[in-house]
XYZ file of C-alpha atoms in Angstrom:
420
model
C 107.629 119.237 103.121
C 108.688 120.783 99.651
C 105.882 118.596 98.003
C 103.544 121.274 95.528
C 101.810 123.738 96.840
C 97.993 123.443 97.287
C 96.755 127.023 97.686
C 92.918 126.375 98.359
C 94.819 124.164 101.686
C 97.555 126.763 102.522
C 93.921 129.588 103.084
C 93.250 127.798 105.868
C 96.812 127.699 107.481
C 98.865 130.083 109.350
C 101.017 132.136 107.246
C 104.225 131.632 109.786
C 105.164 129.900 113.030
C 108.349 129.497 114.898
C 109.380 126.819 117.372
C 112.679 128.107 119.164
C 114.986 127.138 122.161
C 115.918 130.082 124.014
C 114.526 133.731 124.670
C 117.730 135.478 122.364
C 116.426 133.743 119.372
C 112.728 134.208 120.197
C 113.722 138.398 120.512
C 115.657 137.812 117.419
C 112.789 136.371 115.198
C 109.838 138.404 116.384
C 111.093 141.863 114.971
C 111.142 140.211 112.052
C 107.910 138.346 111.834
C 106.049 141.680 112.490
C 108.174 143.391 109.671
C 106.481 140.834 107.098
C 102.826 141.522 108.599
C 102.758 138.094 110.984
C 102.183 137.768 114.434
C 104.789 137.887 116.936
C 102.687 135.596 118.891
C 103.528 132.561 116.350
C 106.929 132.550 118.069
C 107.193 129.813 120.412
C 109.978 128.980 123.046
C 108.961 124.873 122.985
C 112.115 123.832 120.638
C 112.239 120.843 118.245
C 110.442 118.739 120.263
C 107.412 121.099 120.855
C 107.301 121.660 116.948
C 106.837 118.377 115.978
C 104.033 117.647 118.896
C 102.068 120.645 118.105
C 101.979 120.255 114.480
C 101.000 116.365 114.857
C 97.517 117.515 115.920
C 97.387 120.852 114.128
C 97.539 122.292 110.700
C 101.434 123.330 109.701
C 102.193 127.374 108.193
C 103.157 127.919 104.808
C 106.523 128.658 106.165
C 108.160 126.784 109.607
C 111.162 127.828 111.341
C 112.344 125.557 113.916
C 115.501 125.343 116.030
C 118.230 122.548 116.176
C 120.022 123.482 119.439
C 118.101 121.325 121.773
C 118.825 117.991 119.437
C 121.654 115.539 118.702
C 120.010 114.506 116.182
C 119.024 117.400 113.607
C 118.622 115.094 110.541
C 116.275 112.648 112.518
C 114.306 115.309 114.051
C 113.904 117.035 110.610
C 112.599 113.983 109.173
C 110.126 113.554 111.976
C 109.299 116.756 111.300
C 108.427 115.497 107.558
C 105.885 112.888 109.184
C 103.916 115.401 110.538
C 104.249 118.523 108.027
C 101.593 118.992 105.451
C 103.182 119.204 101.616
C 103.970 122.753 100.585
C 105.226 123.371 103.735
C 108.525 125.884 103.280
C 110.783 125.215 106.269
C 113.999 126.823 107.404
C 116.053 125.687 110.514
C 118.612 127.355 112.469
C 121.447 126.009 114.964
C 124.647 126.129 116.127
C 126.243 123.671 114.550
C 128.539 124.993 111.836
C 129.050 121.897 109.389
C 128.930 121.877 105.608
C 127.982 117.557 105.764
C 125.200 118.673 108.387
C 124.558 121.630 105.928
C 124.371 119.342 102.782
C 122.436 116.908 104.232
C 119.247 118.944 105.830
C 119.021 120.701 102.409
C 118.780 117.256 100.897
C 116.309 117.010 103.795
C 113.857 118.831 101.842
C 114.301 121.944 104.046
C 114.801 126.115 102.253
C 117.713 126.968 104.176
C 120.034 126.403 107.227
C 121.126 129.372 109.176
C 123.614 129.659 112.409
C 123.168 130.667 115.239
C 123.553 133.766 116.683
C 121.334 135.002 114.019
C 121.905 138.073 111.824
C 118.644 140.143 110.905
C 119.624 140.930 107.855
C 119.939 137.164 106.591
C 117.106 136.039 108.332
C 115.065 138.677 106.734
C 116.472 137.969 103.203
C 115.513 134.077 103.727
C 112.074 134.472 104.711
C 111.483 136.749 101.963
C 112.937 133.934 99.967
C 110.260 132.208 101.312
C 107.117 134.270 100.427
C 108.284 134.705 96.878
C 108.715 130.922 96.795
C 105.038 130.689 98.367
C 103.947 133.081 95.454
C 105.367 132.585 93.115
C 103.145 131.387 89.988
C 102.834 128.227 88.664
C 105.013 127.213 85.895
C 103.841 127.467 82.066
C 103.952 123.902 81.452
C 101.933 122.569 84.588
C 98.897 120.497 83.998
C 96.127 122.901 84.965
C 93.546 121.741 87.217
C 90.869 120.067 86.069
C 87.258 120.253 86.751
C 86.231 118.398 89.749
C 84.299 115.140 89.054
C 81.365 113.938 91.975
C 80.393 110.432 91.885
C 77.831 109.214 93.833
C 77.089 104.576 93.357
C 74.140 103.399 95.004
C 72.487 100.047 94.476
C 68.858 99.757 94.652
C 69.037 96.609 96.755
C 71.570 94.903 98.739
C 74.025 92.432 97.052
C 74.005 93.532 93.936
C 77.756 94.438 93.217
C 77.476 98.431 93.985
C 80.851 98.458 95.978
C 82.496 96.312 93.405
C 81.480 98.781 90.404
C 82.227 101.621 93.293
C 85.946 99.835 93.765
C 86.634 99.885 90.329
C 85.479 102.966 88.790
C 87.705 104.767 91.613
C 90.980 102.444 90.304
C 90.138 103.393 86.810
C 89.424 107.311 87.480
C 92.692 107.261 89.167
C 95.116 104.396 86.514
C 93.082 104.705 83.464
C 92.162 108.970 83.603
C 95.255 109.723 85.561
C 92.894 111.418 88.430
C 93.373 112.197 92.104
C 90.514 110.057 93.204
C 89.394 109.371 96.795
C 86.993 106.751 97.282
C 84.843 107.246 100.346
C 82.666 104.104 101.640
C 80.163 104.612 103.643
C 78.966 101.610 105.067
C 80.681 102.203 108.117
C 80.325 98.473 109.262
C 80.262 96.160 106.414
C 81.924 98.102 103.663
C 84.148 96.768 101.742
C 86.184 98.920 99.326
C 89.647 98.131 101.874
C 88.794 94.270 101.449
C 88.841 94.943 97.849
C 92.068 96.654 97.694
C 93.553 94.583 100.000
C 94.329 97.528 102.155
C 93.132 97.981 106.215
C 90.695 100.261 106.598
C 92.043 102.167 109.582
C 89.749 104.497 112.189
C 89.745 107.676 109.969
C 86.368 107.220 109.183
C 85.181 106.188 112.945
C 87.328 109.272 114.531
C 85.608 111.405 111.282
C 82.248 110.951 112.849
C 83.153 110.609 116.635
C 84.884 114.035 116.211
C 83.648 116.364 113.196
C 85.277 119.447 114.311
C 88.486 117.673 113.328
C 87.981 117.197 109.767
C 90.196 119.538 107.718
C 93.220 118.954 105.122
C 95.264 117.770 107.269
C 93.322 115.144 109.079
C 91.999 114.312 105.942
C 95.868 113.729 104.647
C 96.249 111.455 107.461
C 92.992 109.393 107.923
C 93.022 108.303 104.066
C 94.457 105.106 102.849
C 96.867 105.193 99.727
C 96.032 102.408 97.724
C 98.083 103.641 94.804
C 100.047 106.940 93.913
C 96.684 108.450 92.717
C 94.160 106.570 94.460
C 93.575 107.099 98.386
C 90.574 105.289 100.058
C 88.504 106.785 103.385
C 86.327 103.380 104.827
C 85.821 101.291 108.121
C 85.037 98.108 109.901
C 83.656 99.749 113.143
C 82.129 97.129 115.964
C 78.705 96.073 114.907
C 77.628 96.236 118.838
C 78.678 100.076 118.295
C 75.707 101.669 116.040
C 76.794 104.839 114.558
C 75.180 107.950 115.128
C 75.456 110.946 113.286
C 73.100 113.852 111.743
C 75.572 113.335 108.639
C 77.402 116.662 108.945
C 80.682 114.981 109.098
C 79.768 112.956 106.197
C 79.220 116.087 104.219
C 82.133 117.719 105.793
C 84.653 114.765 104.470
C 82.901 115.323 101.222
C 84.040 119.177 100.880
C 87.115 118.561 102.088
C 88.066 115.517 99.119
C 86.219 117.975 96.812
C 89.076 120.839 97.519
C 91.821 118.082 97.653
C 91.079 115.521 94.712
C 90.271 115.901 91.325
C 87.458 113.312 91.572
C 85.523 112.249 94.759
C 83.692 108.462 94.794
C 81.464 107.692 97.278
C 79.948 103.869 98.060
C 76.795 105.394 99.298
C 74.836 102.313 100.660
C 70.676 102.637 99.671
C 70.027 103.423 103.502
C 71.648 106.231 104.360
C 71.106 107.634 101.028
C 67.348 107.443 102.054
C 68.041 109.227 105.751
C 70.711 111.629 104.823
C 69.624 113.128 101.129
C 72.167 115.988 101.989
C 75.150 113.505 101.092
C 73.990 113.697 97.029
C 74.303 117.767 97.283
C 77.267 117.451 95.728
C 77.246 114.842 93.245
C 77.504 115.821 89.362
C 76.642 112.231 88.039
C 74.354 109.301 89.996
C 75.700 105.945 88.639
C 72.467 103.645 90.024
C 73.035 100.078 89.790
C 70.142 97.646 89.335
C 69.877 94.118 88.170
C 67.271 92.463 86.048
C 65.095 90.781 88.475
C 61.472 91.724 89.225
C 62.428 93.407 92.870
C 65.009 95.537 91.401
C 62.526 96.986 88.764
C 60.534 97.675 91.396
C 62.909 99.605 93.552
C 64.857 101.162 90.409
C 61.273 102.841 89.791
C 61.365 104.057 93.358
C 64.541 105.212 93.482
C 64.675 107.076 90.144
C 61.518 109.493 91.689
C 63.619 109.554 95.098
C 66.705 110.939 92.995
C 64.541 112.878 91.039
C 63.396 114.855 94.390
C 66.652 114.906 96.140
C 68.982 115.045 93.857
C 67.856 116.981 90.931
C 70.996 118.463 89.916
C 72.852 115.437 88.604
C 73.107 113.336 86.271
C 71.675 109.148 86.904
C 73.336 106.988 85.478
C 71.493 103.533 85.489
C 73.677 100.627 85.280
C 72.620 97.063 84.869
C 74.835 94.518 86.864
C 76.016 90.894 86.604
C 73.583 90.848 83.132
C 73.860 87.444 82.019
C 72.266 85.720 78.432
C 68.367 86.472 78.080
C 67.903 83.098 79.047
C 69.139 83.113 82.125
C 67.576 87.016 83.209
C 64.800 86.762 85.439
C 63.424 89.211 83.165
C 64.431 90.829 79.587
C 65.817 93.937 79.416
C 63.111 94.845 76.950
C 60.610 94.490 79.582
C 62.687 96.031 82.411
C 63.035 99.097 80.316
C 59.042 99.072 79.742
C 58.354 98.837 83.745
C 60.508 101.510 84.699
C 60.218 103.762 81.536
C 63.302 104.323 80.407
C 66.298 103.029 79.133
C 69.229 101.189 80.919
C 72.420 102.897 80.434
C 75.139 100.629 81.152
C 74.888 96.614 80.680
C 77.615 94.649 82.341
C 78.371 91.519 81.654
C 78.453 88.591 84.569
C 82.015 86.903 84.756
C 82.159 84.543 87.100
C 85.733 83.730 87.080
C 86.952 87.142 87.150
C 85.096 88.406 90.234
C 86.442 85.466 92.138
C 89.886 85.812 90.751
C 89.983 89.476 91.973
C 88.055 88.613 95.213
C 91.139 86.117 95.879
C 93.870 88.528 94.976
C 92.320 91.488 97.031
C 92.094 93.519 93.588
C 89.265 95.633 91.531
C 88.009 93.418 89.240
C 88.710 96.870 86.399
C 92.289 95.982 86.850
C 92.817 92.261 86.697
C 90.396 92.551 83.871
C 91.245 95.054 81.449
C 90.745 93.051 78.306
C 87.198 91.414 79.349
C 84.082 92.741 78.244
C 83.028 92.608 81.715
C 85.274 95.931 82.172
C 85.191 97.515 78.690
C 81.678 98.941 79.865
C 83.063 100.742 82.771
C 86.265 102.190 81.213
C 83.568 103.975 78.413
C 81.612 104.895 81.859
C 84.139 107.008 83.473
C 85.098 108.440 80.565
C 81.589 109.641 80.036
C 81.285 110.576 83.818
C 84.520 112.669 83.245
C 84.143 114.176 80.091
C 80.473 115.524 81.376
C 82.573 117.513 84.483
C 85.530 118.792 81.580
C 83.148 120.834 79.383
C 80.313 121.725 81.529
C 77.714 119.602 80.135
C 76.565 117.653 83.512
C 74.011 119.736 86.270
C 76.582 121.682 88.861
C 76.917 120.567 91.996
C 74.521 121.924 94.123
C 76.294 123.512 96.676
C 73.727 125.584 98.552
C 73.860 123.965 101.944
C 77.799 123.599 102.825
C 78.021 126.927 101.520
C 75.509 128.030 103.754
C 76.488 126.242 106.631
C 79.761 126.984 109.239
C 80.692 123.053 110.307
C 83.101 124.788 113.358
C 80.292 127.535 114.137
C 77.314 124.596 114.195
C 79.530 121.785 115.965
C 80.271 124.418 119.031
C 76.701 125.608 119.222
C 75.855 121.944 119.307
C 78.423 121.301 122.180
C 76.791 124.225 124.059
C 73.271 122.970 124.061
C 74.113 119.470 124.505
């Protein structure tokens, strides 16, 4: 609950709420609350219980007061509370209970303060402007300032050639090797397989994401992605292949502004189909990283996907990566000659290792991390860096962000419900 604040999240929450247990301490509070410019109306008489339902579907406030009367167990509640509470949450309880152990342990709790019952005006006005200048205060000097937000887009030009491995483990070494907030979004809704790779289960985040767009905000976002380490968090599925998906791709895009405001770099497995039916999904994306092999077929669909991209996505930067490149005797065709059909140079050669993809495909890990030494990974480590230092100083095409910022998600999803 005391995690850091994320301001661009707390804009889109409610500044205060209350959850109390009887109509004295609901009279108490609401004086108050309109003294400090918030509603009166955020005072509700629903108790512990009620706090911890309503904020389980809903975006917490910056600051939550809740009552302990109606509990035996304040330090359990409080920590259920914790489940459902978004970080930077500032939270102050009140009860009747008059212990200094029950005192020293919710502070411990995470919580800003403990007051008693009945409550004084004066104290609970000093706390909860405690609490605003807590909210406001700046951040320290020695914070790492934010850094410039990095969009990946991978996309293979055919199926099968390694695009969601190279996906996998560009997102591991964004997040292990940069030190990154990186979420990894796979869109191959049924086969994808960025959770097989981690070793992870996918979960319905992605399934409930497109069954129910008007859902997608911080919070659900928070809750539908998959941690896979401190820094890396992972949004996929395995939905039913008798179940075809159908969407018009605005909660794709949605998810995408929402990981854009939350991480520091956003991934996204985009599989060559949808790519193809829903362009909108590259608006955002700084860098392209293309993977081909070389084989006749995938010159010829490198060359159509390069004037595709050039159409669709002219605002970033391709990246054209050559994968699983074995010794010129064994290539279907020389690079030399791949370069000449599609007229221009490869970017990115990486090496086929045999052992190591089956190694990692055995111990459910990107092949970037069992492999740091091998020269099948030293090509992707100067990748990222590349990808990364091009969002740091500018140098990459900015996202073009005409359409979500022309576009209200809520306002279109309930004119859509109207009509339908």
């Amino acid at each position: 609950m005391n995690a850091p604040w994320n301001p661009q999240r707390a804009l889109k929450r409610d500044p205060f709420q209350a959850y109390v247990c009887d109509d004295w301490a609901a009279e108490a509070i609401r004086p108050i609350a309109d003294e400090q410019g918030w509603s009166p109306d955020k005072v509700f008489k629903t108790g512990m219980r009620g706090a911890i339902q309503s904020l389980a579907v809903s975006a917490s406030p910056q600051i939550l007061l809740v009552d302990l009367s109606d509990t035996d167990d304040a330090v359990g509640e409080i920590n259920n509370l914790a489940e459902v509470c978004e970080p930077g949450t500032i939270v102050i309880a009140i009860g009747q209970v008059n212990d200094v152990r029950l005192y020293r342990t919710l502070m411990n709790s995470g919580i800003h303060d403990y007051l008693l019952k009945p409550l004084s005006a004066d104290q609970l006005r000093d706390t909860l402007e405690q609490a605003r200048a807590i909210l406001h205060a700046p951040r320290p000097a020695d914070q790492t300032p934010e850094r410039a937000h990095c969009g990946v887009a991978v996309i293979g030009v055919r199926g099968g050639i390694g695009a969601s491995t190279i996906a996998t483990s560009l997102g591991w070494l964004m997040a292990e090797r940069l030190g990154r907030s990186t979420a990894l979004l796979d869109l191959d809704v049924h086969f994808g397989t960025a959770a097989l790779s981690l070793d992870l289960e996918p979960g319905r985040g992605l399934v409930d994401a497109i069954d129910n767009p008007s859902r997608i905000d911080g919070l659900f976002l928070e809750r539908a992605m998959v941690k896979a380490s401190e820094r890396l968090a992972i949004l996929s599925a395995e939905a039913p292949i008798s179940a075809p998906i159908l969407t018009d791709g605005i909660a794709f895009a949605q998810l995408q502004e929402e990981m854009r405001l939350t991480f520091e770099t956003t991934l996204v497995d985009l599989p060559r189909d949808m790519a193809l039916q829903q362009p909108m999904l590259l608006n955002t994306a700084q860098t392209v990283v293309l993977v081909t092999e070389l084989t006749l077929a995938a010159a010829r669909d490198t060359i159509r996907m390069l004037a595709w991209l050039k159409l669709n996505a002219p605002q970033a930067a391709v990246l054209l990566v050559a994968n699983r490149v074995q010794p010129a005797a064994l290539c279907e065709i020389a690079q030399s000659d791949f370069e000449g059909s599609i007229e221009r140079p490869v970017d990115v050669l990486i090496p086929y290792d045999q052992k190591l993809v089956v190694q990692a495909a055995k111990l459910g890990k990107p092949i970037a991390e069992l492999g740091k030494s091998s020269r099948t990974v030293a090509p992707m480590i100067a990748m990222v860096q590349r990808i990364c230092a091009s969002a740091e100083d500018g140098t990459a095409a900015p996202a073009r962000r005409g359409l979500l910022d022309r576009f209200d998600f809520k306002a279109l999803l309930s004119k859509r419900a109207g009509t339908a």
